[in-house]
Amino acid sequence: MIYTPDDYNQYDVLNVPASFTLANFYMLKHFIIFVLPMVAKTMPEVVKFAHTQLSVTLMIVSIPATFVLFGMVRRVPHAGKIPRLLWKNAKILLFSSLFVEMVIIIAFAFLKIKTFSATSLLFLYIDTVIIIYLWRSKRLKDVLAEFPITEREKLAQLEMTK
């Protein structure tokens, strides 16, 4: 793909697409569901929804998305090794999280641990859409391939090209 100068940030790497940021926040939904009753005490329907959807097992599945969010926020030249490693493996982390979440939702319904609801179906549908997005997006592939480099690394690259 051809990108314009507006597609790059101040570190000369492609900007993270809003769709990827939204998908990552969606994948943190189980943490958000956990916090909802504390935030929305005056809204009984929200609290009831949160209590019916809350699952510690599914919260654990959201942890890889937290790692990717950390890599996204720390996507700066002097980030260190851990954010670079997380960013490099972001697709694998998110794929694994989505697949495990889908398996758990289906297993909960099959084993009658939780009833299969419209919300469960919606989660499965959105998970599938995000998997397709992660798999097919050329721009996302290009974004995940880049991480800002330090001035020292830029100079070393410049020396190698001479």
mmCIF file of N, CA and C in Angstrom, residues 94-104 131:
data_model
loop_
_atom_site.group_PDB
_atom_site.id
_atom_site.type_symbol
_atom_site.label_atom_id
_atom_site.label_comp_id
_atom_site.label_asym_id
_atom_site.label_seq_id
_atom_site.Cartn_x
_atom_site.Cartn_y
_atom_site.Cartn_z
ATOM 1 N N LEU A 94 -3.550 -11.339 20.246
ATOM 2 C CA LEU A 94 -4.973 -11.066 20.046
ATOM 3 C C LEU A 94 -5.709 -12.262 19.437
ATOM 4 N N PHE A 95 -5.089 -12.938 18.474
ATOM 5 C CA PHE A 95 -5.706 -14.151 17.909
ATOM 6 C C PHE A 95 -5.958 -15.178 19.004
ATOM 7 N N SER A 96 -4.945 -15.423 19.811
ATOM 8 C CA SER A 96 -5.103 -16.434 20.857
ATOM 9 C C SER A 96 -6.193 -16.031 21.839
ATOM 10 N N SER A 97 -6.243 -14.781 22.190
ATOM 11 C CA SER A 97 -7.269 -14.291 23.109
ATOM 12 C C SER A 97 -8.669 -14.494 22.522
ATOM 13 N N LEU A 98 -8.829 -14.127 21.270
ATOM 14 C CA LEU A 98 -10.143 -14.255 20.623
ATOM 15 C C LEU A 98 -10.562 -15.723 20.488
ATOM 16 N N PHE A 99 -9.662 -16.572 20.039
ATOM 17 C CA PHE A 99 -10.000 -17.985 19.880
ATOM 18 C C PHE A 99 -10.358 -18.634 21.216
ATOM 19 N N VAL A 100 -9.571 -18.347 22.234
ATOM 20 C CA VAL A 100 -9.855 -18.929 23.551
ATOM 21 C C VAL A 100 -11.180 -18.411 24.087
ATOM 22 N N GLU A 101 -11.446 -17.123 23.896
ATOM 23 C CA GLU A 101 -12.727 -16.574 24.346
ATOM 24 C C GLU A 101 -13.895 -17.273 23.653
ATOM 25 N N MET A 102 -13.776 -17.476 22.357
ATOM 26 C CA MET A 102 -14.853 -18.141 21.611
ATOM 27 C C MET A 102 -15.060 -19.572 22.113
ATOM 28 N N VAL A 103 -13.973 -20.280 22.347
ATOM 29 C CA VAL A 103 -14.069 -21.655 22.845
ATOM 30 C C VAL A 103 -14.732 -21.676 24.223
ATOM 31 N N ILE A 104 -14.352 -20.743 25.084
ATOM 32 C CA ILE A 104 -14.925 -20.702 26.434
ATOM 33 C C ILE A 104 -16.416 -20.386 26.385
ATOM 34 N N ILE A 131 -11.293 -11.210 14.142
ATOM 35 C CA ILE A 131 -10.345 -12.207 13.621
ATOM 36 C C ILE A 131 -10.121 -11.988 12.132
#
